[in-house]
Short mmCIF file of C-alpha atoms in Angstrom, two decimals:
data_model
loop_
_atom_site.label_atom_id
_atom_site.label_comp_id
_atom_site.label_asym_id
_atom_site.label_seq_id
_atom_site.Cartn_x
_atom_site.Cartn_y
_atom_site.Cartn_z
CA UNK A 1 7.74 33.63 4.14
CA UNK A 2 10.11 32.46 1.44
CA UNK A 3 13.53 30.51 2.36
CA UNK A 4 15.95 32.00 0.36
CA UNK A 5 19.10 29.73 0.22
CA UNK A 6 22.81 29.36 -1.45
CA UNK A 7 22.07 25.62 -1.33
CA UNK A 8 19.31 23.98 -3.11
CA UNK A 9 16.90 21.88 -1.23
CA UNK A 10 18.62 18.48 -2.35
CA UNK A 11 17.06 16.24 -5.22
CA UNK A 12 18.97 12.76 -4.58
CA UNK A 13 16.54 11.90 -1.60
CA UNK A 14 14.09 11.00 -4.82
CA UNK A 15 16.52 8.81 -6.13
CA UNK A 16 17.90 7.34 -3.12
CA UNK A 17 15.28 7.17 -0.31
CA UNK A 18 11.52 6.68 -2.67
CA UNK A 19 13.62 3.76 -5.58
CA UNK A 20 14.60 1.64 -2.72
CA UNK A 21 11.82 1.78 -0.61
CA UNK A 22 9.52 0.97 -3.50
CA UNK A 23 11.39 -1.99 -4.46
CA UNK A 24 11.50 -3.04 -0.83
CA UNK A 25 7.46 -2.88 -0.91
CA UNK A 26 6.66 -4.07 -4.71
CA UNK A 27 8.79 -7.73 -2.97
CA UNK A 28 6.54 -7.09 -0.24
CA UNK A 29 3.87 -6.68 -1.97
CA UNK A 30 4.48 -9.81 -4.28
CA UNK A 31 3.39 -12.02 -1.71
CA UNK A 32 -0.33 -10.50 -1.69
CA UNK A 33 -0.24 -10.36 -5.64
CA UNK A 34 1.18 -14.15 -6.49
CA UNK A 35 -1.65 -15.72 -4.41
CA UNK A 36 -4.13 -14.39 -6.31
CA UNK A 37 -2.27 -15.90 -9.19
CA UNK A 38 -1.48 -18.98 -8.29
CA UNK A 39 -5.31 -20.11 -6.67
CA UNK A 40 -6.74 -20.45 -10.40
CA UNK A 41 -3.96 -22.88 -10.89
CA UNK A 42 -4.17 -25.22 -7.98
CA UNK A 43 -5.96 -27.90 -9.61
CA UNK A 44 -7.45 -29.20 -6.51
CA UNK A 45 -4.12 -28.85 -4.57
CA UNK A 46 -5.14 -28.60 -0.94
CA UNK A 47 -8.95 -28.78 -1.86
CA UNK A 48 -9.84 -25.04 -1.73
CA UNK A 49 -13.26 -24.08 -2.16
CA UNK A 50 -13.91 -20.28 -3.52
CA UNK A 51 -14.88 -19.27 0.00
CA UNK A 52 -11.14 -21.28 1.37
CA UNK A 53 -9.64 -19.38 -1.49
CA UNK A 54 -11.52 -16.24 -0.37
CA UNK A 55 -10.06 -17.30 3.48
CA UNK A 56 -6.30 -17.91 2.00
CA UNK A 57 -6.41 -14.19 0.57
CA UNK A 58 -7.98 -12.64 3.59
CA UNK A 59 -6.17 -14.59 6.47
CA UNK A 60 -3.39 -12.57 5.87
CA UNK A 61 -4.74 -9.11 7.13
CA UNK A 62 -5.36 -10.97 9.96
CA UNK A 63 -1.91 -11.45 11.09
CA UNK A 64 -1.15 -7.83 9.24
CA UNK A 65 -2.61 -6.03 11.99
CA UNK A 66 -0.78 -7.46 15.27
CA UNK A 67 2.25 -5.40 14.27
CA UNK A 68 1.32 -2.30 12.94
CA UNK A 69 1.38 0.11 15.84
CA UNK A 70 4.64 -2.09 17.57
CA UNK A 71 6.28 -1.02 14.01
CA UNK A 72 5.29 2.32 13.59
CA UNK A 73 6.29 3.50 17.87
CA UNK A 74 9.89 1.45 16.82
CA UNK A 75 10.65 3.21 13.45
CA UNK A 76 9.55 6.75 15.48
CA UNK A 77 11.41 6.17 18.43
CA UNK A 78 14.07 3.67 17.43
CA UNK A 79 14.71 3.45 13.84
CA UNK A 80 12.54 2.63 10.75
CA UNK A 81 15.69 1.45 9.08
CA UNK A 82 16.01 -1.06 11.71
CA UNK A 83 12.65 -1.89 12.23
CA UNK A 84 12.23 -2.11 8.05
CA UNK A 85 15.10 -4.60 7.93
CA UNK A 86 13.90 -6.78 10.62
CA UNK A 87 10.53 -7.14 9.32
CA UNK A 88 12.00 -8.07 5.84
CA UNK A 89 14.03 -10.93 6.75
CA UNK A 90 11.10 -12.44 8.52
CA UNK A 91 8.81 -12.22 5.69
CA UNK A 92 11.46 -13.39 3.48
CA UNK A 93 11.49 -16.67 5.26
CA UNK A 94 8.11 -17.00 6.19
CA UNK A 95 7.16 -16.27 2.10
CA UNK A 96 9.57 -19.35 1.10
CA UNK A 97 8.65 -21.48 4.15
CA UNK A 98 4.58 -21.14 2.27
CA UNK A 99 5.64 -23.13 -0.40
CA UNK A 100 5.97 -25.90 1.49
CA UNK A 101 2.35 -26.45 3.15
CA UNK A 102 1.24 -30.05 2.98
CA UNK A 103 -2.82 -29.15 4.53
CA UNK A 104 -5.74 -26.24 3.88
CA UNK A 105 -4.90 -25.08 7.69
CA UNK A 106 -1.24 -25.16 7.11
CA UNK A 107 -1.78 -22.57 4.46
CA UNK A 108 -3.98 -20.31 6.50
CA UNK A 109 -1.60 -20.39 9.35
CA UNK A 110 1.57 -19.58 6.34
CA UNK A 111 -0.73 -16.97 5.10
CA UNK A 112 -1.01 -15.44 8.65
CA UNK A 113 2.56 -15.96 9.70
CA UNK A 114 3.57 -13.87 6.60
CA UNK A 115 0.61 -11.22 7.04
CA UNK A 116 1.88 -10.77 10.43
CA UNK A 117 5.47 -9.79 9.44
CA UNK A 118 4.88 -8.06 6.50
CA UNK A 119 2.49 -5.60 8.77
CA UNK A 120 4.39 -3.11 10.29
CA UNK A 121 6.50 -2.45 7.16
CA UNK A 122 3.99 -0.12 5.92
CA UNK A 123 3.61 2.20 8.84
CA UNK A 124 7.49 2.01 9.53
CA UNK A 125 7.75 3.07 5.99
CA UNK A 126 5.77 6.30 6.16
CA UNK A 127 7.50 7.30 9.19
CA UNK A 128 10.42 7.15 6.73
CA UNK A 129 9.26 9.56 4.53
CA UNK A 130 7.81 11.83 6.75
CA UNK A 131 11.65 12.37 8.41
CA UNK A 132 12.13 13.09 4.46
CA UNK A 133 9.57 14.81 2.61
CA UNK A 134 8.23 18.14 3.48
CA UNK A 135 4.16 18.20 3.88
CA UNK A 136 3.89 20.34 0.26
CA UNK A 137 5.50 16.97 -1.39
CA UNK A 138 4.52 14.47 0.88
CA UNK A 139 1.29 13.29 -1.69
CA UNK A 140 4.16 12.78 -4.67
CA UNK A 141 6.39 11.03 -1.90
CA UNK A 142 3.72 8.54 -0.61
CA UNK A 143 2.64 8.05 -4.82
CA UNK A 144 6.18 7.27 -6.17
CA UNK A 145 6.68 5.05 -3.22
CA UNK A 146 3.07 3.68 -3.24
CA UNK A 147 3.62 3.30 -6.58
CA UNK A 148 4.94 -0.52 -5.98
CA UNK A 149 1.95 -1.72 -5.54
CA UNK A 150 0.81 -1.40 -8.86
CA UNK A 151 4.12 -1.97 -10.68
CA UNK A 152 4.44 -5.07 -8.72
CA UNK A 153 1.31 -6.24 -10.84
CA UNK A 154 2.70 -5.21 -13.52
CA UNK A 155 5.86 -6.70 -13.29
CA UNK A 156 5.12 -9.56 -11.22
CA UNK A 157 1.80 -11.05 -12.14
CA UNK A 158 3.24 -11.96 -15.93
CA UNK A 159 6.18 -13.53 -14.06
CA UNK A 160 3.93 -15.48 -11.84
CA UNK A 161 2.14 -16.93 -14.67
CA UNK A 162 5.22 -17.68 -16.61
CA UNK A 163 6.59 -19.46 -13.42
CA UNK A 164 3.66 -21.83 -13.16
CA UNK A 165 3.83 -22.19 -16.69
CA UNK A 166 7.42 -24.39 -15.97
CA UNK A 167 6.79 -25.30 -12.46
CA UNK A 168 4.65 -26.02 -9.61
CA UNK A 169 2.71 -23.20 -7.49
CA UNK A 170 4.96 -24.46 -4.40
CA UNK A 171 7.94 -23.37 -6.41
CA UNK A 172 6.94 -19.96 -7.17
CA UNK A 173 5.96 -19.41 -3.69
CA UNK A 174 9.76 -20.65 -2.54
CA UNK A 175 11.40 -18.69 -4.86
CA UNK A 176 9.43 -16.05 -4.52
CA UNK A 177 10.87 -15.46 -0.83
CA UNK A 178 14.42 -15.49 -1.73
CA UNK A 179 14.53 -11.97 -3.30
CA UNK A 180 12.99 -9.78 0.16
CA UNK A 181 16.43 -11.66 2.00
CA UNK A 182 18.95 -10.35 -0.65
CA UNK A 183 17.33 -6.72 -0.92
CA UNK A 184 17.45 -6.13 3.04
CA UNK A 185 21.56 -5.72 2.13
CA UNK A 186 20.66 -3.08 -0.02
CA UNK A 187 18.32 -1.64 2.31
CA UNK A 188 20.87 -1.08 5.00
CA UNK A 189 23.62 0.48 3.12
CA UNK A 190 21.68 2.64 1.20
CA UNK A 191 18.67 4.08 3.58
CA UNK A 192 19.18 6.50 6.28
CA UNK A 193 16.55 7.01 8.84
CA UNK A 194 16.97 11.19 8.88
CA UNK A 195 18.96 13.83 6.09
CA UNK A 196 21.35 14.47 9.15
CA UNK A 197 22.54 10.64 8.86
CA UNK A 198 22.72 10.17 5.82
CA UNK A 199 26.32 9.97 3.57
CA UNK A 200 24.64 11.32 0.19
CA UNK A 201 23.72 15.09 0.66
CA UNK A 202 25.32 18.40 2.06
CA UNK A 203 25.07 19.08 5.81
CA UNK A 204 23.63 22.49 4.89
CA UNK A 205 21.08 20.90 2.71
CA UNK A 206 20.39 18.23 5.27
CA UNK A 207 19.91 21.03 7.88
CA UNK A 208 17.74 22.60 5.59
CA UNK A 209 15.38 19.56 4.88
CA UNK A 210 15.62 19.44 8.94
CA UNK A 211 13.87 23.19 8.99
CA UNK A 212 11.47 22.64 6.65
CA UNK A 213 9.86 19.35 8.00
CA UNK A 214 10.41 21.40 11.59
CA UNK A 215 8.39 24.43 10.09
CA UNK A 216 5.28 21.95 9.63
CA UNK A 217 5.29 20.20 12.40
CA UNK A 218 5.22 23.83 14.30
CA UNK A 219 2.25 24.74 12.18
CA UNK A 220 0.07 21.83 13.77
CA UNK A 221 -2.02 22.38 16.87
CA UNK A 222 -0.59 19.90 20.11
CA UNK A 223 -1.53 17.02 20.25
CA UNK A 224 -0.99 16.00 23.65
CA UNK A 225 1.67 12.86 24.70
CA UNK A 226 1.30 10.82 21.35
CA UNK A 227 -0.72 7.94 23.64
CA UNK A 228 -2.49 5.40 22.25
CA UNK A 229 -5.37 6.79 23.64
CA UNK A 230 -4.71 10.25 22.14
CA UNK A 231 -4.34 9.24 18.78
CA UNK A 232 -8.44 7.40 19.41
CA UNK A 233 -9.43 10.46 20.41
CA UNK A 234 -8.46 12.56 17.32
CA UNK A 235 -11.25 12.76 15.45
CA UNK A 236 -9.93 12.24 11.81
CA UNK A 237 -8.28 9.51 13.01
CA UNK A 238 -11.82 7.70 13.32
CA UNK A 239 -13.04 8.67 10.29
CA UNK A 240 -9.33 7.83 7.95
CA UNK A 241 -10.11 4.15 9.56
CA UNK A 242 -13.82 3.95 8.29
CA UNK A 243 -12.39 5.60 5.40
CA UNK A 244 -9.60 3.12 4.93
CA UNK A 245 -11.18 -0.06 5.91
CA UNK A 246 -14.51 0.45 3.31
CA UNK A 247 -12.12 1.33 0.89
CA UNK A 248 -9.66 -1.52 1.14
CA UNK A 249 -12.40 -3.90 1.76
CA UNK A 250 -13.17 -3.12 -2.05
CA UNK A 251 -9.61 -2.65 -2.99
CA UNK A 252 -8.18 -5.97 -2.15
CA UNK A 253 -11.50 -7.91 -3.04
CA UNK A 254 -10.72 -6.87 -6.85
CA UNK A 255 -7.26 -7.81 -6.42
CA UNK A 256 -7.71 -10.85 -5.53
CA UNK A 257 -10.39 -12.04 -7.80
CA UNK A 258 -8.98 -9.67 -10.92
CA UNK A 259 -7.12 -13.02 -12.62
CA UNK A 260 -9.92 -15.07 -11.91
CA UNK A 261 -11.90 -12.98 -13.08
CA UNK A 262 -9.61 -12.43 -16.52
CA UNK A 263 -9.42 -16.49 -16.48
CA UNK A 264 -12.67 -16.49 -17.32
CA UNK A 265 -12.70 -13.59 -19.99
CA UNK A 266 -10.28 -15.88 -21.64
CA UNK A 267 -12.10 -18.85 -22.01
CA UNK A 268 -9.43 -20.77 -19.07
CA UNK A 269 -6.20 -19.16 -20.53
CA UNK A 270 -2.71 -20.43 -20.12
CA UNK A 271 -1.31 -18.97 -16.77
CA UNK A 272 1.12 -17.13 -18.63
CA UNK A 273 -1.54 -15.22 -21.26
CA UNK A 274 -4.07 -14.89 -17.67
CA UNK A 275 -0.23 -13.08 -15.96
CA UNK A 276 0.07 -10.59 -18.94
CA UNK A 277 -3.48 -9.85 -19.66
CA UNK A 278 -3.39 -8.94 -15.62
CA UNK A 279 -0.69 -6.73 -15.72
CA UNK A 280 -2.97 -4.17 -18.14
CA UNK A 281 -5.18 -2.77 -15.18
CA UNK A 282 -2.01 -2.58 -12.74
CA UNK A 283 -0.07 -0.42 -15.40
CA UNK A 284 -2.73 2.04 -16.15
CA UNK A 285 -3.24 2.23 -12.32
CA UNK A 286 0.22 3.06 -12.33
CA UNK A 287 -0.14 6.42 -14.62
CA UNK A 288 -3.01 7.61 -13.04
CA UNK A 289 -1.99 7.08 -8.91
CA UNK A 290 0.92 9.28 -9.41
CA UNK A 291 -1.57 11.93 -11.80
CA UNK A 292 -3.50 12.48 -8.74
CA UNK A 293 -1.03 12.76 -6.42
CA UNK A 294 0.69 15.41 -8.22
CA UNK A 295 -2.71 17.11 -8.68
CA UNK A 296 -3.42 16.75 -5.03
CA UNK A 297 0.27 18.18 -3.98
CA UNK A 298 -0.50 21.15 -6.66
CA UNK A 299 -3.77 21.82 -5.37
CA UNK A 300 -4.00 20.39 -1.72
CA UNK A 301 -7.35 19.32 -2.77
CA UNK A 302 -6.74 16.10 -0.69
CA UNK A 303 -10.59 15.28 -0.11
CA UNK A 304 -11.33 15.37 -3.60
CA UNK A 305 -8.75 13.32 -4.42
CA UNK A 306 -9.68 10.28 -2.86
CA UNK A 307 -13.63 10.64 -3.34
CA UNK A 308 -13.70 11.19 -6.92
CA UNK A 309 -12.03 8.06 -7.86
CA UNK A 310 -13.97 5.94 -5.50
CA UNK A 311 -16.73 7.13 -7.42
CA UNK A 312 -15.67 6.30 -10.13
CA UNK A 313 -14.57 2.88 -8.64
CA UNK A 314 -17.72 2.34 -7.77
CA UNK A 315 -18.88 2.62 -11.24
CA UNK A 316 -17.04 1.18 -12.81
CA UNK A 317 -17.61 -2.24 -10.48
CA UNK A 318 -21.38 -2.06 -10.84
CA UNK A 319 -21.21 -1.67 -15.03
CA UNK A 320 -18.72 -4.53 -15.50
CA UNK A 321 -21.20 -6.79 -13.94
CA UNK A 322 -23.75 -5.12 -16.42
CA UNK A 323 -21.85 -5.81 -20.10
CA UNK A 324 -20.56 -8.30 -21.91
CA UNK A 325 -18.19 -8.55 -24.20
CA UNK A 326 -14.13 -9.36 -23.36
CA UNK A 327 -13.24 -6.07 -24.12
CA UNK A 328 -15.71 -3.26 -22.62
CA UNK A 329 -15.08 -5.98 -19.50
CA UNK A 330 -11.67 -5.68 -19.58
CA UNK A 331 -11.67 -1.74 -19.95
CA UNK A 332 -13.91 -1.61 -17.14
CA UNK A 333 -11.60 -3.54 -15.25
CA UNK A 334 -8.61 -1.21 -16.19
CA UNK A 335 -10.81 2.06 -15.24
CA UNK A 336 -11.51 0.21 -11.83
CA UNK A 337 -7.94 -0.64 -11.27
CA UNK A 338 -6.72 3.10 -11.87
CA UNK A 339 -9.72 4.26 -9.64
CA UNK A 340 -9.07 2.25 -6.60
CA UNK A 341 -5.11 3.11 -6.90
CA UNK A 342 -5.35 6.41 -7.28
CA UNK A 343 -6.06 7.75 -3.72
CA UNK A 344 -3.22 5.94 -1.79
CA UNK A 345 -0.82 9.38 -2.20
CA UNK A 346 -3.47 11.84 -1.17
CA UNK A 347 -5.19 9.71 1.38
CA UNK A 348 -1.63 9.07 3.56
CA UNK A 349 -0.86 12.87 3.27
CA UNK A 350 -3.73 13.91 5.13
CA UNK A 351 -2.68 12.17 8.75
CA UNK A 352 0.78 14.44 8.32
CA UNK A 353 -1.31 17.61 7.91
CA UNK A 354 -3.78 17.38 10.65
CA UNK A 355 -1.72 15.46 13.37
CA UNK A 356 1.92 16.14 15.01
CA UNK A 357 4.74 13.96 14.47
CA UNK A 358 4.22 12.36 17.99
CA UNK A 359 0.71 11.09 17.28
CA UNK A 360 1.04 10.42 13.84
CA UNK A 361 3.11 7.45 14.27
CA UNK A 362 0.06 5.76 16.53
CA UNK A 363 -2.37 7.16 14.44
CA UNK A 364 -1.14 5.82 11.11
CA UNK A 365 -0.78 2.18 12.73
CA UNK A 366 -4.01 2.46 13.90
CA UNK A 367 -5.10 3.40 10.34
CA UNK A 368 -3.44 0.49 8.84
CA UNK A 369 -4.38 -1.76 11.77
CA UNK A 370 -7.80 -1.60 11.49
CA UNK A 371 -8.47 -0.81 7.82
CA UNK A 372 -7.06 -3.09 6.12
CA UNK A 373 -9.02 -6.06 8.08
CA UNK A 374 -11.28 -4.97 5.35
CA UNK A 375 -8.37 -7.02 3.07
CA UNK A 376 -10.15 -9.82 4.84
CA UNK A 377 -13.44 -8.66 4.52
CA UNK A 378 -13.47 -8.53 1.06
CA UNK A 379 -11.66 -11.18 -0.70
CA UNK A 380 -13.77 -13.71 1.53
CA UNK A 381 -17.15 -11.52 1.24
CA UNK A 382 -16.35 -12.69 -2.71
CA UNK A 383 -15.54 -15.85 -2.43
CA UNK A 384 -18.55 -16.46 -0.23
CA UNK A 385 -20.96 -15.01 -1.93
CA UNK A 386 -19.68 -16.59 -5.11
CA UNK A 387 -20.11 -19.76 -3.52
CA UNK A 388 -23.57 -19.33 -2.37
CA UNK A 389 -24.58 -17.57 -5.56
CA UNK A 390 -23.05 -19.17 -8.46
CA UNK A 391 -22.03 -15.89 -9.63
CA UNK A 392 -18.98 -13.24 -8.72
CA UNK A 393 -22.00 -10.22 -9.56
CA UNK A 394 -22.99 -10.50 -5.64
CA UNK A 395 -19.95 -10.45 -4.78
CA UNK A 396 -18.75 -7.17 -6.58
CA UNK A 397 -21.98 -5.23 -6.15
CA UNK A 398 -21.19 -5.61 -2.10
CA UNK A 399 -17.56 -4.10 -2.84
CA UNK A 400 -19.38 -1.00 -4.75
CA UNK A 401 -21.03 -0.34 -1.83
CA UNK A 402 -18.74 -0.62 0.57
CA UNK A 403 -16.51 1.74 -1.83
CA UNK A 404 -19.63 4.12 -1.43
CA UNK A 405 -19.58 4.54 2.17
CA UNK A 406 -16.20 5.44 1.96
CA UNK A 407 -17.02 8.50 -0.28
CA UNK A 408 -19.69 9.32 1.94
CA UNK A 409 -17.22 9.41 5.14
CA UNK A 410 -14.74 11.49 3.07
CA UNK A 411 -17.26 13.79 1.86
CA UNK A 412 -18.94 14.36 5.75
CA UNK A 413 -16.22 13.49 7.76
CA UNK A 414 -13.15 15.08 6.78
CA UNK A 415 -13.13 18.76 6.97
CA UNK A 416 -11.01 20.45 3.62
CA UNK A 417 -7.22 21.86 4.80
CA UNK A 418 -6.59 24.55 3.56
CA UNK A 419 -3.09 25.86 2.90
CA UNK A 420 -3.06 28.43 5.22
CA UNK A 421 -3.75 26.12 7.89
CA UNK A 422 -0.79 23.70 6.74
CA UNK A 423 2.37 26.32 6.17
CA UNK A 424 4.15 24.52 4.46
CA UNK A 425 7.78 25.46 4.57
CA UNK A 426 8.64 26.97 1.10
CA UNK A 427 11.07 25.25 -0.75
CA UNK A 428 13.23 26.28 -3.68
CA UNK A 429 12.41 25.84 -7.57
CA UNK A 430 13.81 22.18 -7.16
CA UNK A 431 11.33 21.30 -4.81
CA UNK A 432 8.78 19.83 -8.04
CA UNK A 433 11.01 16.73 -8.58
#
């Protein structure tokens, strides 16, 4: 049934809620991005081995998981504003305090200190959005927001380079911290946890957004108390974390290894020409994540929107080992980039469609929790197995197939929604921004 209304359903929560947010995460986000960075450059510093460097990168999910269920039960009960603002101070200080490790073991316990604080912000974030964004645009939501990660490649990974151009890596780590501490003021006077608290819109437009996300959550089959144990139990929830933590294994061991691996395309570039030459696979990442999600929202075709780029992924991995050449590498790495970006909109709608609001919290912490230890698994799984090898091509052809299994639990696991089982609440004409 259509909602007619004498109010349209209200477009600033795009430009209020999803800009800050983002640049919340891209600062957040900066601190799993400048690593990768900055371990080309060490020169020795701390006498890291490509397995310790592996270990630096992948400590970090360690500590990222101890928090994300605490996080995601506060900002559902509580308040994600709250909880959001907490988290960032911490990091903040714990980013700057990194810079000033003097040992290898006082770096992996810097690394974990700042994993562990940075780890509920996610979850705490997509509680956010859900108290936002109606299920028919929650795929664009997650995108534009998700869409930090990315753009803090882009924007950060040429800044990082500059920065060790002029200083030392300890430097760029302090001042790298400083930014998450002056952005939590802007974060509290701008973010509101629900439309009926918020300064910026209508009340009858806030009430409206209030319907609408109440309309979906009425279309989803109980879910009994929203217990830890219930959220186990669900089904998809087993098979998002398999899903997840294959897929991030792969994700985050390309991250971490992309500069290295443009280092060498470069014939040991400057750190400033290795920063820029990054940013290229990050930016065309950037066009196509928020492609599919649109496509997704358009089609609810959720499935296929996370399984066709891993394939693709997967590819793509497996032929740049294969070719030579700077440039066919370096387009490979760019179609790899977009393809392991793309399904982070889809993939975070689907818990909102086939759980209620008082599981999904759990169930999306879990999700985190326990999928992205595969952030450990697979920048050390790479540094190992360069180590043992000689050679990153071990290394990458493991990511491929743990990016396979991932299809195949999307594929066989996850049964299709369709939209007569979601309902979506019908919005107005506005409702594409």
């Amino acid at each position: 049934m259509t909602d007619v209304l004498p109010h349209p359903v209200p477009a600033k929560r795009w430009a209020y809620v999803i800009p800050v947010a983002a640049i919340m995460y891209m600062l957040a986000y900066l601190d799993r991005n400048n690593v990768s960075v900055i371990l080309p450059y060490m020169h020795g510093d701390l006498a890291l081995s490509n397995a310790d460097k592996g270990l630096v990168g992948g400590v970090f999910f360690i500590g990222y998981v101890f928090l994300q269920i605490p996080a995601a039960v506060l900002a559902q009960r509580w308040s994600a504003r709250k909880t959001v603002l907490i988290l960032m101070l911490a990091w903040g200080l714990a980013a700057s305090l990194s810079g000033l490790v003097q040992t290898k073991s006082q770096f992996y316990v810097a690394r974990f200190v700042l994993g562990l604080f940075e780890g509920g912000v996610w979850p705490a974030v997509l509680i956010l959005l859900a108290s936002w964004f109606p299920l028919r645009e929650r795929a664009r939501a997650n995108a534009l927001w998700m869409a930090c990660l990315p753009l803090s490649s882009v924007l950060m990974a040429p800044l990082s380079g500059w920065m060790l151009d002029h200083a030392s890596w300890r430097w760029v780590l302090v001042f790298q911290g400083l930014p998450p501490l002056l952005w939590a003021v802007v974060w509290w006077f701008t973010v509101a946890d629900r439309p009926a608290r918020a300064r910026w819109i209508s009340r009858a437009e806030a009430g409206h957004l209030e319907r609408a996300l109440a309309a979906d959550e009425a279309a989803k089959p109980t879910s009994g108390s929203g217990s830890y144990l219930d959220a186990v139990r669900q089904r998809p929830v087993l098979v998002l974390i398999g899903v997840y933590f294959f897929w991030i294994t792969g994700f985050y061991g390309f991250n971490l290894w992309l500069p290295s691996v443009i280092k060498e395309l470069t014939h040991d570039g400057s750190a400033t020409e290795v920063g820029l030459l990054t940013a290229l696979p990050f930016t065309v990442a950037l066009i196509v994540m928020i492609a599919n999600a649109v496509w997704s929202d358009r089609t609810g075709r959720r499935r296929q929107a996370v399984a066709v780029p891993l394939v693709v992924g997967v590819a793509a991995l497996l032929l740049g080992q294969a070719v030579d050449g700077a440039l066919p590498r370096m387009l490979l790495l760019c179609l790899t980039a977009a393809a392991l970006y793309a399904p982070y909109g889809p993939f975070w709608a689907i818990p909102g469609e086939l759980l209620r609001f008082e599981v999904v919290a759990v169930a999306m912490g879990l999700i985190n929790a326990l999928g992205n230890l595969g952030g450990f698994a697979g920048p050390y799984l790479v540094g190992w197995l360069t180590d043992a090898t000689g050679s990153s091509v071990t290394g990458f052809a493991v990511l491929s197939a743990f990016l396979a299994v991932a299809v195949v639990l999307v594929a066989l696991g996850l049964r299709p929604v369709t939209r007569k089982e979601r309902r979506p609440a019908v919005l107005t004409a506005e409702e594409g921004a």
